[in-house]
Amino acid sequence: MPDIPFGFSLPGAQPPDPSDPQQMQQFMNQLQQMFAGQGSGPVNWDLARQVAASQLQSSGDPAVTIVERNQIEESLRLADLWLDPASAMPSGIRAAAGWNRNEWIYNTLEVWKKLCDPIAGRMVGAMSDLVPDEAKAQLGPMQSMVATLGGALFGGQLGQALGQLAAEVLSAGDIGLPLGPAGTAALIPANIKAYGEGLEIPEDQVRLYVALREAAHQRLFQHVPWLRAHVLTAVETYASGITVNRDAIEEAMSRVDPADPESMQAMALEGIFTPEDTPQQKASLARLETALALVEGWVGHVVDSAVGDRLPSVNALGEAFRRRRAAGGPAEQTFAALVGLELRPRRLREAGALWTAVLEHRGIAGRDALWDHPDLLPTDEDFANPVAFAQAKLDWDISELDGPGDKTDEDPKS
């Protein structure tokens, strides 16, 4: 059997003793399980789930109690009542849920697959290209092992990143993407409690503020049918321009010692994925940042309008959330370093000012009618002069536009 061009360690596996038939059989069984778990895509998502679950087990993942579930349902119900007069869109919540950290991973994994598989595919292809032609000839049908090992490597490190994210996110829509099942508003009480302690703000106020943001997020994505595809396509388009740094892969692989399985576990993928420095990629980044900022800006603007002075700590909460989303938490930074995707809106304050100007000039119905069609929404250039945008859009007519739209009973020019 030819030498594999780089080492690999199965989770929890010790290097087998070739002279011990029992150890070799156990190793082959684990290897077979790894191959079986790879599936048809470039990422071993079974391994990613295992790594994330193992990480959460070591850091703690408290179950959601019946008391917490009742508190979440009550918070979301109250949030919808407060949002009703502040938005032209009705409630988008079909189900209210309290998730622990593992449940967040389980319920968002399908969207992560859609976003990460294309990037991982390019990395696995680059790893295969690094195998010399003569080695490929020796490997023959076993060339697929290179892809499998690459998928396991990516899956293991992606599992670590998702495990870190799961310990930080506060709700299903916390990072601005429609990650969870449509119509399901979900809060993660363990993370909300920890976040509130860090802010020194009472937990019930933090939970209600998170519920308001989650309920507003659900209204937007439930009643703007084109928005989910629009945001995810913006992410995918940007991801398609992320390239693989082959030198970084080769340098990382050179540090792997086939005799030391732990060297594979220590192999880091940070710096392997970099955005292309092209006009097309810069334009796709601008579209992504604008899409995220518009969603997050609308959510924050509507929530602040709905709360008024009802929450004593509303100003501190609003500022804390804006800083948190603009800077990104440690887990978001880890994820960005891993796959090259930064999922934070850079122009959050500008987006909030823009929605405020639109509300002033058009009212609630006119503001929310801009979501009827993607061509009605502000562009990156409009952020510089929100008042001019708000006044100019008074002359737009949704009936003159082609493409996706959700015609409402409100007249966009009213």
GROMACS .gro file of C-alpha atoms in nm:
model
  414
    1MET     CA    1   0.000   0.000   0.000
    2PRO     CA    2   0.155   0.339  -0.096
    3ASP     CA    3   0.226   0.601   0.167
    4ILE     CA    4  -0.051   0.855   0.219
    5PRO     CA    5   0.094   1.201   0.139
    6PHE     CA    6  -0.001   1.341   0.477
    7GLY     CA    7  -0.102   1.214   0.821
    8PHE     CA    8  -0.448   1.205   0.973
    9SER     CA    9  -0.597   1.131   1.312
   10LEU     CA   10  -0.947   1.004   1.368
   11PRO     CA   11  -1.130   1.165   1.662
   12GLY     CA   12  -1.006   1.000   1.978
   13ALA     CA   13  -0.794   0.747   1.785
   14GLN     CA   14  -0.444   0.638   1.885
   15PRO     CA   15  -0.193   0.538   1.615
   16PRO     CA   16  -0.237   0.163   1.562
   17ASP     CA   17   0.041  -0.089   1.614
   18PRO     CA   18   0.078  -0.269   1.276
   19SER     CA   19   0.181  -0.585   1.461
   20ASP     CA   20  -0.140  -0.589   1.665
   21PRO     CA   21  -0.429  -0.731   1.455
   22GLN     CA   22  -0.691  -0.606   1.700
   23GLN     CA   23  -0.562  -0.247   1.691
   24MET     CA   24  -0.541  -0.255   1.313
   25GLN     CA   25  -0.897  -0.385   1.289
   26GLN     CA   26  -1.024  -0.110   1.519
   27PHE     CA   27  -0.839   0.151   1.313
   28MET     CA   28  -0.983   0.014   0.987
   29ASN     CA   29  -1.333   0.018   1.138
   30GLN     CA   30  -1.289   0.383   1.236
   31LEU     CA   31  -1.153   0.463   0.891
   32GLN     CA   32  -1.453   0.295   0.733
   33GLN     CA   33  -1.687   0.496   0.953
   34MET     CA   34  -1.512   0.815   0.845
   35PHE     CA   35  -1.551   0.724   0.479
   36ALA     CA   36  -1.917   0.636   0.534
   37GLY     CA   37  -1.979   0.969   0.707
   38GLN     CA   38  -1.830   1.177   0.428
   39GLY     CA   39  -2.141   1.170   0.211
   40SER     CA   40  -2.145   1.317  -0.139
   41GLY     CA   41  -2.024   1.666  -0.047
   42PRO     CA   42  -1.675   1.799   0.022
   43VAL     CA   43  -1.728   1.836   0.401
   44ASN     CA   44  -1.760   1.554   0.652
   45TRP     CA   45  -2.060   1.706   0.829
   46ASP     CA   46  -2.103   1.406   1.058
   47LEU     CA   47  -1.756   1.475   1.191
   48ALA     CA   48  -1.835   1.848   1.217
   49ARG     CA   49  -2.138   1.768   1.434
   50GLN     CA   50  -1.935   1.532   1.652
   51VAL     CA   51  -1.656   1.786   1.704
   52ALA     CA   52  -1.905   2.065   1.784
   53ALA     CA   53  -2.096   1.841   2.027
   54SER     CA   54  -1.772   1.732   2.196
   55GLN     CA   55  -1.663   2.094   2.233
   56LEU     CA   56  -1.998   2.193   2.384
   57GLN     CA   57  -1.990   1.895   2.617
   58SER     CA   58  -1.660   2.011   2.761
   59SER     CA   59  -1.769   2.376   2.792
   60GLY     CA   60  -2.124   2.299   2.907
   61ASP     CA   61  -2.460   2.293   2.734
   62PRO     CA   62  -2.740   2.321   2.991
   63ALA     CA   63  -3.080   2.189   2.890
   64VAL     CA   64  -3.365   2.436   2.849
   65THR     CA   65  -3.597   2.409   3.148
   66ILE     CA   66  -3.976   2.430   3.133
   67VAL     CA   67  -3.954   2.761   3.321
   68GLU     CA   68  -3.719   2.901   3.058
   69ARG     CA   69  -3.945   2.781   2.776
   70ASN     CA   70  -4.240   2.958   2.935
   71GLN     CA   71  -4.032   3.274   2.979
   72ILE     CA   72  -3.928   3.262   2.613
   73GLU     CA   73  -4.284   3.214   2.489
   74GLU     CA   74  -4.406   3.501   2.706
   75SER     CA   75  -4.121   3.728   2.591
   76LEU     CA   76  -4.191   3.656   2.223
   77ARG     CA   77  -4.565   3.710   2.273
   78LEU     CA   78  -4.502   4.046   2.441
   79ALA     CA   79  -4.246   4.136   2.173
   80ASP     CA   80  -4.503   4.084   1.897
   81LEU     CA   81  -4.754   4.303   2.083
   82TRP     CA   82  -4.499   4.584   2.106
   83LEU     CA   83  -4.398   4.545   1.741
   84ASP     CA   84  -4.752   4.554   1.599
   85PRO     CA   85  -4.789   4.934   1.599
   86ALA     CA   86  -4.425   4.984   1.492
   87SER     CA   87  -4.437   4.772   1.174
   88ALA     CA   88  -4.670   4.733   0.878
   89MET     CA   89  -4.581   4.364   0.869
   90PRO     CA   90  -4.777   4.125   1.090
   91SER     CA   91  -4.620   3.866   1.316
   92GLY     CA   92  -4.401   3.614   1.137
   93ILE     CA   93  -4.381   3.367   1.426
   94ARG     CA   94  -4.544   3.030   1.369
   95ALA     CA   95  -4.360   2.855   1.652
   96ALA     CA   96  -4.167   2.974   1.958
   97ALA     CA   97  -3.877   2.765   2.083
   98GLY     CA   98  -3.602   2.758   2.342
   99TRP     CA   99  -3.287   2.589   2.214
  100ASN     CA  100  -2.978   2.471   2.389
  101ARG     CA  101  -2.649   2.515   2.204
  102ASN     CA  102  -2.654   2.175   2.035
  103GLU     CA  103  -3.008   2.239   1.913
  104TRP     CA  104  -2.892   2.564   1.752
  105ILE     CA  105  -2.631   2.368   1.556
  106TYR     CA  106  -2.878   2.097   1.458
  107ASN     CA  107  -3.144   2.344   1.342
  108THR     CA  108  -2.907   2.566   1.142
  109LEU     CA  109  -2.681   2.303   0.987
  110GLU     CA  110  -2.860   2.281   0.650
  111VAL     CA  111  -2.794   2.649   0.580
  112TRP     CA  112  -2.430   2.616   0.688
  113LYS     CA  113  -2.393   2.328   0.443
  114LYS     CA  114  -2.522   2.545   0.162
  115LEU     CA  115  -2.281   2.825   0.250
  116CYS     CA  116  -1.967   2.622   0.327
  117ASP     CA  117  -1.971   2.332   0.081
  118PRO     CA  118  -1.857   2.538  -0.222
  119ILE     CA  119  -1.564   2.686  -0.027
  120ALA     CA  120  -1.464   2.346   0.112
  121GLY     CA  121  -1.483   2.194  -0.236
  122ARG     CA  122  -1.215   2.432  -0.360
  123MET     CA  123  -0.990   2.348  -0.065
  124VAL     CA  124  -1.028   1.972  -0.115
  125GLY     CA  125  -0.954   2.014  -0.486
  126ALA     CA  126  -0.642   2.215  -0.406
  127MET     CA  127  -0.523   1.948  -0.164
  128SER     CA  128  -0.569   1.683  -0.431
  129ASP     CA  129  -0.370   1.894  -0.678
  130LEU     CA  130  -0.077   1.902  -0.435
  131VAL     CA  131  -0.035   1.525  -0.459
  132PRO     CA  132   0.243   1.460  -0.715
  133ASP     CA  133   0.144   1.287  -1.037
  134GLU     CA  134   0.359   0.987  -0.958
  135ALA     CA  135   0.189   0.954  -0.619
  136LYS     CA  136  -0.152   0.976  -0.789
  137ALA     CA  137  -0.049   0.690  -1.016
  138GLN     CA  138   0.048   0.484  -0.713
  139LEU     CA  139  -0.270   0.567  -0.526
  140GLY     CA  140  -0.495   0.474  -0.817
  141PRO     CA  141  -0.853   0.425  -0.692
  142MET     CA  142  -0.742   0.540  -0.347
  143GLN     CA  143  -0.715   0.900  -0.471
  144SER     CA  144  -1.060   0.950  -0.322
  145MET     CA  145  -0.894   0.911   0.019
  146VAL     CA  146  -0.729   1.250  -0.029
  147ALA     CA  147  -1.069   1.413  -0.075
  148THR     CA  148  -1.205   1.222   0.222
  149LEU     CA  149  -0.920   1.331   0.445
  150GLY     CA  150  -0.958   1.690   0.324
  151GLY     CA  151  -1.331   1.678   0.396
  152ALA     CA  152  -1.262   1.541   0.742
  153LEU     CA  153  -1.003   1.811   0.810
  154PHE     CA  154  -1.240   2.086   0.704
  155GLY     CA  155  -1.532   1.925   0.888
  156GLY     CA  156  -1.334   1.898   1.211
  157GLN     CA  157  -1.227   2.262   1.211
  158LEU     CA  158  -1.567   2.383   1.096
  159GLY     CA  159  -1.718   2.186   1.385
  160GLN     CA  160  -1.492   2.375   1.624
  161ALA     CA  161  -1.602   2.709   1.476
  162LEU     CA  162  -1.971   2.616   1.494
  163GLY     CA  163  -1.927   2.497   1.851
  164GLN     CA  164  -1.782   2.837   1.941
  165LEU     CA  165  -2.061   3.019   1.759
  166ALA     CA  166  -2.322   2.807   1.937
  167ALA     CA  167  -2.184   2.926   2.271
  168GLU     CA  168  -2.230   3.293   2.172
  169VAL     CA  169  -2.545   3.334   1.958
  170LEU     CA  170  -2.854   3.456   2.141
  171SER     CA  171  -3.127   3.358   1.896
  172ALA     CA  172  -3.195   3.191   1.560
  173GLY     CA  173  -3.156   3.517   1.367
  174ASP     CA  174  -2.882   3.666   1.584
  175ILE     CA  175  -2.617   3.700   1.311
  176GLY     CA  176  -2.858   3.840   1.053
  177LEU     CA  177  -2.889   3.532   0.830
  178PRO     CA  178  -3.205   3.319   0.805
  179LEU     CA  179  -3.034   3.014   0.955
  180GLY     CA  180  -3.325   2.844   1.128
  181PRO     CA  181  -3.653   2.693   1.005
  182ALA     CA  182  -3.885   2.950   0.851
  183GLY     CA  183  -4.135   3.088   1.102
  184THR     CA  184  -3.958   2.946   1.409
  185ALA     CA  185  -3.849   3.211   1.658
  186ALA     CA  186  -3.589   3.059   1.889
  187LEU     CA  187  -3.387   3.194   2.182
  188ILE     CA  188  -3.085   3.033   2.352
  189PRO     CA  189  -3.139   3.105   2.724
  190ALA     CA  190  -2.796   2.991   2.848
  191ASN     CA  191  -2.624   3.242   2.618
  192ILE     CA  192  -2.871   3.519   2.698
  193LYS     CA  193  -2.801   3.473   3.070
  194ALA     CA  194  -2.424   3.486   3.019
  195TYR     CA  195  -2.451   3.791   2.791
  196GLY     CA  196  -2.669   3.976   3.043
  197GLU     CA  197  -2.423   3.907   3.322
  198GLY     CA  198  -2.147   4.059   3.113
  199LEU     CA  199  -2.354   4.373   3.055
  200GLU     CA  200  -2.471   4.388   3.418
  201ILE     CA  201  -2.830   4.423   3.293
  202PRO     CA  202  -3.117   4.215   3.439
  203GLU     CA  203  -3.173   3.891   3.252
  204ASP     CA  204  -3.544   3.954   3.192
  205GLN     CA  205  -3.467   4.282   3.013
  206VAL     CA  206  -3.200   4.122   2.797
  207ARG     CA  207  -3.430   3.830   2.713
  208LEU     CA  208  -3.713   4.065   2.611
  209TYR     CA  209  -3.479   4.275   2.397
  210VAL     CA  210  -3.347   3.961   2.223
  211ALA     CA  211  -3.707   3.845   2.176
  212LEU     CA  212  -3.794   4.178   2.014
  213ARG     CA  213  -3.506   4.146   1.770
  214GLU     CA  214  -3.593   3.785   1.692
  215ALA     CA  215  -3.962   3.868   1.638
  216ALA     CA  216  -3.872   4.160   1.409
  217HIS     CA  217  -3.634   3.934   1.215
  218GLN     CA  218  -3.913   3.678   1.169
  219ARG     CA  219  -4.157   3.945   1.044
  220LEU     CA  220  -3.912   4.057   0.782
  221PHE     CA  221  -3.814   3.715   0.646
  222GLN     CA  222  -4.167   3.573   0.663
  223HIS     CA  223  -4.339   3.859   0.481
  224VAL     CA  224  -4.071   3.946   0.225
  225PRO     CA  225  -4.066   3.621   0.025
  226TRP     CA  226  -3.764   3.708  -0.191
  227LEU     CA  227  -3.544   3.820   0.099
  228ARG     CA  228  -3.418   3.482   0.219
  229ALA     CA  229  -3.284   3.390  -0.126
  230HIS     CA  230  -3.153   3.745  -0.175
  231VAL     CA  231  -2.939   3.742   0.142
  232LEU     CA  232  -2.815   3.384   0.102
  233THR     CA  233  -2.734   3.445  -0.266
  234ALA     CA  234  -2.533   3.753  -0.166
  235VAL     CA  235  -2.333   3.536   0.074
  236GLU     CA  236  -2.287   3.261  -0.186
  237THR     CA  237  -2.181   3.508  -0.457
  238TYR     CA  238  -1.919   3.656  -0.229
  239ALA     CA  239  -1.806   3.306  -0.125
  240SER     CA  240  -1.764   3.206  -0.490
  241GLY     CA  241  -1.492   3.469  -0.520
  242ILE     CA  242  -1.293   3.335  -0.226
  243THR     CA  243  -0.980   3.164  -0.350
  244VAL     CA  244  -0.762   2.896  -0.197
  245ASN     CA  245  -0.408   2.994  -0.105
  246ARG     CA  246  -0.227   2.686  -0.229
  247ASP     CA  247   0.101   2.801  -0.074
  248ALA     CA  248  -0.071   2.821   0.265
  249ILE     CA  249  -0.210   2.469   0.224
  250GLU     CA  250   0.128   2.333   0.121
  251GLU     CA  251   0.300   2.509   0.410
  252ALA     CA  252   0.042   2.377   0.659
  253MET     CA  253   0.068   2.025   0.522
  254SER     CA  254   0.447   2.039   0.544
  255ARG     CA  255   0.415   2.066   0.922
  256VAL     CA  256   0.220   1.740   0.940
  257ASP     CA  257   0.423   1.443   1.066
  258PRO     CA  258   0.275   1.111   0.949
  259ALA     CA  259   0.419   0.949   1.262
  260ASP     CA  260   0.239   1.202   1.486
  261PRO     CA  261  -0.140   1.196   1.442
  262GLU     CA  262  -0.176   1.497   1.672
  263SER     CA  263   0.003   1.711   1.414
  264MET     CA  264  -0.304   1.682   1.189
  265GLN     CA  265  -0.530   1.790   1.471
  266ALA     CA  266  -0.309   2.095   1.522
  267MET     CA  267  -0.312   2.185   1.150
  268ALA     CA  268  -0.498   2.513   1.117
  269LEU     CA  269  -0.687   2.636   0.812
  270GLU     CA  270  -0.669   3.007   0.899
  271GLY     CA  271  -0.530   3.208   0.612
  272ILE     CA  272  -0.598   2.941   0.351
  273PHE     CA  273  -0.906   3.120   0.214
  274THR     CA  274  -0.871   3.476   0.088
  275PRO     CA  275  -1.111   3.697  -0.112
  276GLU     CA  276  -0.999   3.778  -0.465
  277ASP     CA  277  -0.888   4.138  -0.503
  278THR     CA  278  -1.093   4.202  -0.815
  279PRO     CA  279  -1.361   4.460  -0.899
  280GLN     CA  280  -1.618   4.180  -0.920
  281GLN     CA  281  -1.532   4.051  -0.573
  282LYS     CA  282  -1.531   4.400  -0.426
  283ALA     CA  283  -1.875   4.458  -0.577
  284SER     CA  284  -2.007   4.130  -0.437
  285LEU     CA  285  -1.867   4.221  -0.093
  286ALA     CA  286  -2.045   4.557  -0.113
  287ARG     CA  287  -2.374   4.384  -0.201
  288LEU     CA  288  -2.334   4.143   0.089
  289GLU     CA  289  -2.250   4.415   0.339
  290THR     CA  290  -2.540   4.629   0.215
  291ALA     CA  291  -2.786   4.339   0.241
  292LEU     CA  292  -2.675   4.252   0.595
  293ALA     CA  293  -2.675   4.616   0.703
  294LEU     CA  294  -3.026   4.679   0.566
  295VAL     CA  295  -3.169   4.376   0.745
  296GLU     CA  296  -2.991   4.448   1.072
  297GLY     CA  297  -3.056   4.821   1.046
  298TRP     CA  298  -3.430   4.767   0.993
  299VAL     CA  299  -3.449   4.523   1.284
  300GLY     CA  300  -3.270   4.759   1.522
  301HIS     CA  301  -3.467   5.062   1.402
  302VAL     CA  302  -3.807   4.891   1.440
  303VAL     CA  303  -3.718   4.744   1.779
  304ASP     CA  304  -3.603   5.079   1.915
  305SER     CA  305  -3.922   5.241   1.783
  306ALA     CA  306  -4.137   4.971   1.943
  307VAL     CA  307  -3.964   4.980   2.281
  308GLY     CA  308  -3.967   5.355   2.336
  309ASP     CA  309  -3.915   5.404   2.709
  310ARG     CA  310  -4.073   5.074   2.813
  311LEU     CA  311  -3.739   4.909   2.900
  312PRO     CA  312  -3.524   5.095   3.153
  313SER     CA  313  -3.201   4.966   2.995
  314VAL     CA  314  -3.307   5.009   2.631
  315ASN     CA  315  -3.036   5.264   2.546
  316ALA     CA  316  -2.759   5.050   2.693
  317LEU     CA  317  -2.896   4.739   2.525
  318GLY     CA  318  -2.929   4.907   2.186
  319GLU     CA  319  -2.575   5.040   2.197
  320ALA     CA  320  -2.435   4.709   2.320
  321PHE     CA  321  -2.604   4.519   2.038
  322ARG     CA  322  -2.485   4.765   1.772
  323ARG     CA  323  -2.127   4.733   1.894
  324ARG     CA  324  -2.157   4.356   1.916
  325ARG     CA  325  -2.286   4.321   1.562
  326ALA     CA  326  -2.047   4.575   1.413
  327ALA     CA  327  -1.738   4.419   1.572
  328GLY     CA  328  -1.839   4.053   1.565
  329GLY     CA  329  -1.775   3.819   1.856
  330PRO     CA  330  -1.471   3.592   1.895
  331ALA     CA  331  -1.654   3.301   1.731
  332GLU     CA  332  -1.752   3.510   1.428
  333GLN     CA  333  -1.389   3.615   1.392
  334THR     CA  334  -1.282   3.251   1.409
  335PHE     CA  335  -1.536   3.159   1.143
  336ALA     CA  336  -1.419   3.446   0.922
  337ALA     CA  337  -1.058   3.331   0.955
  338LEU     CA  338  -1.157   2.974   0.873
  339VAL     CA  339  -1.366   3.022   0.559
  340GLY     CA  340  -1.301   3.385   0.462
  341LEU     CA  341  -1.660   3.496   0.528
  342GLU     CA  342  -1.726   3.794   0.754
  343LEU     CA  343  -2.092   3.788   0.855
  344ARG     CA  344  -2.116   4.126   1.022
  345PRO     CA  345  -2.269   4.446   0.880
  346ARG     CA  346  -2.007   4.719   0.862
  347ARG     CA  347  -2.253   5.005   0.802
  348LEU     CA  348  -2.505   4.940   1.075
  349ARG     CA  349  -2.532   5.295   1.204
  350GLU     CA  350  -2.571   5.435   0.852
  351ALA     CA  351  -2.847   5.182   0.782
  352GLY     CA  352  -3.027   5.280   1.102
  353ALA     CA  353  -3.010   5.650   1.005
  354LEU     CA  354  -3.142   5.566   0.661
  355TRP     CA  355  -3.447   5.378   0.795
  356THR     CA  356  -3.512   5.663   1.037
  357ALA     CA  357  -3.514   5.912   0.748
  358VAL     CA  358  -3.748   5.693   0.545
  359LEU     CA  359  -3.986   5.666   0.841
  360GLU     CA  360  -3.989   6.043   0.879
  361HIS     CA  361  -4.070   6.106   0.513
  362ARG     CA  362  -4.292   5.807   0.435
  363GLY     CA  363  -4.432   5.675   0.760
  364ILE     CA  364  -4.440   5.314   0.878
  365ALA     CA  365  -4.633   5.175   0.580
  366GLY     CA  366  -4.417   5.358   0.328
  367ARG     CA  367  -4.097   5.248   0.499
  368ASP     CA  368  -4.193   4.882   0.504
  369ALA     CA  369  -4.328   4.898   0.147
  370LEU     CA  370  -3.969   4.939   0.028
  371TRP     CA  371  -3.929   4.566   0.099
  372ASP     CA  372  -4.188   4.492  -0.172
  373HIS     CA  373  -3.915   4.469  -0.434
  374PRO     CA  374  -3.533   4.448  -0.418
  375ASP     CA  375  -3.496   4.737  -0.664
  376LEU     CA  376  -3.672   4.968  -0.418
  377LEU     CA  377  -3.411   4.915  -0.147
  378PRO     CA  378  -3.125   5.156  -0.087
  379THR     CA  379  -2.790   5.087  -0.249
  380ASP     CA  380  -2.448   5.135  -0.097
  381GLU     CA  381  -2.433   5.489  -0.241
  382ASP     CA  382  -2.766   5.586  -0.078
  383PHE     CA  383  -2.618   5.545   0.271
  384ALA     CA  384  -2.430   5.873   0.227
  385ASN     CA  385  -2.749   6.082   0.192
  386PRO     CA  386  -3.046   5.909   0.359
  387VAL     CA  387  -3.278   6.211   0.334
  388ALA     CA  388  -3.227   6.239  -0.042
  389PHE     CA  389  -3.300   5.868  -0.077
  390ALA     CA  390  -3.614   5.889   0.137
  391GLN     CA  391  -3.750   6.179  -0.068
  392ALA     CA  392  -3.655   6.034  -0.407
  393LYS     CA  393  -3.828   5.704  -0.341
  394LEU     CA  394  -4.159   5.883  -0.307
  395ASP     CA  395  -4.180   5.874  -0.687
  396TRP     CA  396  -4.119   5.497  -0.729
  397ASP     CA  397  -4.400   5.272  -0.842
  398ILE     CA  398  -4.381   4.900  -0.765
  399SER     CA  399  -4.601   4.815  -1.067
  400GLU     CA  400  -4.328   4.938  -1.302
  401LEU     CA  401  -4.071   4.692  -1.169
  402ASP     CA  402  -4.009   4.335  -1.282
  403GLY     CA  403  -3.893   4.044  -1.070
  404PRO     CA  404  -3.977   3.923  -0.720
  405GLY     CA  405  -4.207   4.128  -0.504
  406ASP     CA  406  -4.464   4.095  -0.232
  407LYS     CA  407  -4.739   4.335  -0.329
  408THR     CA  408  -4.914   4.454  -0.016
  409ASP     CA  409  -5.231   4.650   0.040
  410GLU     CA  410  -5.021   4.957   0.107
  411ASP     CA  411  -4.945   5.189  -0.183
  412PRO     CA  412  -4.564   5.235  -0.199
  413LYS     CA  413  -4.614   5.602  -0.282
  414SER     CA  414  -4.845   5.675   0.009
   0.00000   0.00000   0.00000
